């Protein structure tokens, strides 16, 4: 458990308390969070999980609460739920170094290591901007860059006007096109193309994350061992087994069953109660 962001967390919890708990005698999310912290410090991890869960059930969505809940589950040896809460926290605070370190540690202890995606280092560095931004941040960045493309397009059309010429004379010192010997029209065209590409990348990033949160969510296996069937029935053949903490993509659903996709082009049906969506 960490305390460096305790003030921010308490503000969020107190705000939720004011909205959700109006009757005297009700236990507020802030009180549940405090109880969870006290239980955690005392080594009562089961009690901490109960207290933190009450805050979650009250509607609180806060990365520090989710992080602490993941830590408590980890201390209990419940790796599946530890991964679940760490992943939920990561969606809200993707750049948190403590969260990333604990999540990587937990993943290193999972049984299905062959199903844990470990992209090469160069790819991790290249896609850091995608991994370390939230859905809202990616969407906002894409929107700003689209507006900038439009503004640059207007400047390109009116590039010979006095206002654009004066602005270009001042701002072009920052343009790499100036170093390449491009004229004003070429320089503006290069800027439009570059900003459009970056904006499109952030837009695609936002769409990918929204898809993961909506139409094709990611889930975490919670049961210690789960049989994966060829169809949504226990009469179907068992294809393979997965274990707690494994991340899966939920493709389809039937009453009591979900169809999952995993790394290595593996897929099948599992009991819906054996996993939870992030």
mmCIF file of N, CA and C in Angstrom, residues 112 221-244 248 256-260 262 267-275:
data_model
loop_
_atom_site.group_PDB
_atom_site.id
_atom_site.type_symbol
_atom_site.label_atom_id
_atom_site.label_comp_id
_atom_site.label_asym_id
_atom_site.label_seq_id
_atom_site.Cartn_x
_atom_site.Cartn_y
_atom_site.Cartn_z
ATOM 1 N N UNK A 112 0.730 -19.403 -16.572
ATOM 2 C CA UNK A 112 0.659 -19.412 -18.036
ATOM 3 C C UNK A 112 1.612 -18.377 -18.634
ATOM 4 N N UNK A 221 -8.648 -14.153 -15.898
ATOM 5 C CA UNK A 221 -9.070 -15.424 -15.314
ATOM 6 C C UNK A 221 -8.848 -15.359 -13.807
ATOM 7 N N UNK A 222 -9.885 -15.664 -13.025
ATOM 8 C CA UNK A 222 -9.813 -15.572 -11.570
ATOM 9 C C UNK A 222 -9.696 -16.925 -10.892
ATOM 10 N N UNK A 223 -10.222 -17.961 -11.507
ATOM 11 C CA UNK A 223 -10.147 -19.295 -10.912
ATOM 12 C C UNK A 223 -8.739 -19.857 -11.054
ATOM 13 N N UNK A 224 -8.369 -20.734 -10.132
ATOM 14 C CA UNK A 224 -7.011 -21.281 -10.132
ATOM 15 C C UNK A 224 -6.710 -22.036 -11.428
ATOM 16 N N UNK A 225 -7.683 -22.810 -11.913
ATOM 17 C CA UNK A 225 -7.521 -23.532 -13.175
ATOM 18 C C UNK A 225 -8.870 -23.607 -13.871
ATOM 19 N N UNK A 226 -8.882 -23.314 -15.163
ATOM 20 C CA UNK A 226 -10.130 -23.259 -15.915
ATOM 21 C C UNK A 226 -9.986 -24.074 -17.194
ATOM 22 N N UNK A 227 -10.938 -24.954 -17.448
ATOM 23 C CA UNK A 227 -10.954 -25.715 -18.700
ATOM 24 C C UNK A 227 -11.560 -24.861 -19.799
ATOM 25 N N UNK A 228 -10.923 -24.895 -20.964
ATOM 26 C CA UNK A 228 -11.406 -24.167 -22.138
ATOM 27 C C UNK A 228 -12.028 -25.176 -23.091
ATOM 28 N N UNK A 229 -13.330 -25.029 -23.337
ATOM 29 C CA UNK A 229 -14.084 -25.986 -24.140
ATOM 30 C C UNK A 229 -14.189 -25.513 -25.585
ATOM 31 N N UNK A 230 -14.485 -26.470 -26.456
ATOM 32 C CA UNK A 230 -14.646 -26.152 -27.873
ATOM 33 C C UNK A 230 -15.979 -25.489 -28.167
ATOM 34 N N UNK A 231 -16.933 -25.575 -27.234
ATOM 35 C CA UNK A 231 -18.247 -24.958 -27.391
ATOM 36 C C UNK A 231 -18.794 -24.552 -26.036
ATOM 37 N N UNK A 232 -19.900 -23.797 -26.026
ATOM 38 C CA UNK A 232 -20.473 -23.307 -24.762
ATOM 39 C C UNK A 232 -21.273 -24.381 -24.033
ATOM 40 N N UNK A 233 -20.605 -25.476 -23.705
ATOM 41 C CA UNK A 233 -21.266 -26.589 -23.021
ATOM 42 C C UNK A 233 -20.207 -27.488 -22.406
ATOM 43 N N UNK A 234 -20.519 -28.076 -21.260
ATOM 44 C CA UNK A 234 -19.572 -28.989 -20.638
ATOM 45 C C UNK A 234 -19.535 -30.340 -21.347
ATOM 46 N N UNK A 235 -20.452 -30.515 -22.278
ATOM 47 C CA UNK A 235 -20.414 -31.724 -23.104
ATOM 48 C C UNK A 235 -19.405 -31.586 -24.242
ATOM 49 N N UNK A 236 -18.963 -30.349 -24.514
ATOM 50 C CA UNK A 236 -17.972 -30.128 -25.562
ATOM 51 C C UNK A 236 -16.601 -30.617 -25.084
ATOM 52 N N UNK A 237 -15.704 -30.785 -26.017
ATOM 53 C CA UNK A 237 -14.370 -31.295 -25.675
ATOM 54 C C UNK A 237 -13.520 -30.194 -25.036
ATOM 55 N N UNK A 238 -12.661 -30.622 -24.111
ATOM 56 C CA UNK A 238 -11.733 -29.687 -23.470
ATOM 57 C C UNK A 238 -10.507 -29.540 -24.366
ATOM 58 N N UNK A 239 -10.228 -28.305 -24.777
ATOM 59 C CA UNK A 239 -9.108 -28.056 -25.689
ATOM 60 C C UNK A 239 -7.797 -27.826 -24.939
ATOM 61 N N UNK A 240 -7.855 -27.048 -23.867
ATOM 62 C CA UNK A 240 -6.681 -26.781 -23.043
ATOM 63 C C UNK A 240 -7.167 -26.132 -21.753
ATOM 64 N N UNK A 241 -6.246 -25.774 -20.885
ATOM 65 C CA UNK A 241 -6.609 -25.137 -19.621
ATOM 66 C C UNK A 241 -5.815 -23.856 -19.433
ATOM 67 N N UNK A 242 -6.433 -22.903 -18.744
ATOM 68 C CA UNK A 242 -5.758 -21.657 -18.390
ATOM 69 C C UNK A 242 -5.839 -21.487 -16.876
ATOM 70 N N UNK A 243 -5.008 -20.590 -16.363
ATOM 71 C CA UNK A 243 -4.910 -20.443 -14.917
ATOM 72 C C UNK A 243 -5.049 -18.975 -14.507
ATOM 73 N N UNK A 244 -5.185 -18.782 -13.210
ATOM 74 C CA UNK A 244 -5.493 -17.462 -12.674
ATOM 75 C C UNK A 244 -4.484 -16.406 -13.128
ATOM 76 N N UNK A 248 -7.312 -12.380 -21.168
ATOM 77 C CA UNK A 248 -7.988 -12.921 -22.344
ATOM 78 C C UNK A 248 -8.815 -11.818 -22.988
ATOM 79 N N UNK A 256 -24.143 -17.891 -19.337
ATOM 80 C CA UNK A 256 -23.226 -18.646 -18.483
ATOM 81 C C UNK A 256 -21.872 -18.929 -19.090
ATOM 82 N N UNK A 257 -21.647 -18.506 -20.351
ATOM 83 C CA UNK A 257 -20.404 -18.814 -21.042
ATOM 84 C C UNK A 257 -19.869 -17.580 -21.775
ATOM 85 N N UNK A 258 -18.545 -17.539 -21.956
ATOM 86 C CA UNK A 258 -17.920 -16.508 -22.784
ATOM 87 C C UNK A 258 -16.875 -17.175 -23.675
ATOM 88 N N UNK A 259 -16.769 -16.652 -24.875
ATOM 89 C CA UNK A 259 -15.727 -17.134 -25.786
ATOM 90 C C UNK A 259 -14.525 -16.202 -25.675
ATOM 91 N N UNK A 260 -13.355 -16.792 -25.509
ATOM 92 C CA UNK A 260 -12.153 -15.999 -25.279
ATOM 93 C C UNK A 260 -11.120 -16.244 -26.366
ATOM 94 N N UNK A 262 -6.835 -15.853 -26.929
ATOM 95 C CA UNK A 262 -5.584 -15.709 -26.203
ATOM 96 C C UNK A 262 -4.429 -15.592 -27.183
ATOM 97 N N UNK A 267 -8.287 -20.070 -28.782
ATOM 98 C CA UNK A 267 -9.620 -19.574 -28.458
ATOM 99 C C UNK A 267 -10.473 -20.728 -27.958
ATOM 100 N N UNK A 268 -11.564 -20.396 -27.295
ATOM 101 C CA UNK A 268 -12.470 -21.404 -26.789
ATOM 102 C C UNK A 268 -13.475 -20.788 -25.837
ATOM 103 N N UNK A 269 -14.249 -21.642 -25.191
ATOM 104 C CA UNK A 269 -15.328 -21.191 -24.306
ATOM 105 C C UNK A 269 -15.012 -21.581 -22.866
ATOM 106 N N UNK A 270 -15.275 -20.654 -21.943
ATOM 107 C CA UNK A 270 -15.085 -20.945 -20.526
ATOM 108 C C UNK A 270 -16.305 -20.482 -19.731
ATOM 109 N N UNK A 271 -16.442 -21.011 -18.540
ATOM 110 C CA UNK A 271 -17.512 -20.622 -17.644
ATOM 111 C C UNK A 271 -17.370 -19.126 -17.321
ATOM 112 N N UNK A 272 -18.446 -18.384 -17.479
ATOM 113 C CA UNK A 272 -18.412 -16.934 -17.292
ATOM 114 C C UNK A 272 -18.004 -16.537 -15.877
ATOM 115 N N UNK A 273 -18.325 -17.372 -14.904
ATOM 116 C CA UNK A 273 -18.013 -17.042 -13.509
ATOM 117 C C UNK A 273 -16.525 -17.168 -13.193
ATOM 118 N N UNK A 274 -15.750 -17.736 -14.111
ATOM 119 C CA UNK A 274 -14.322 -17.948 -13.839
ATOM 120 C C UNK A 274 -13.464 -16.761 -14.226
ATOM 121 N N UNK A 275 -14.047 -15.699 -14.744
ATOM 122 C CA UNK A 275 -13.262 -14.514 -15.086
ATOM 123 C C UNK A 275 -14.067 -13.260 -14.797
#
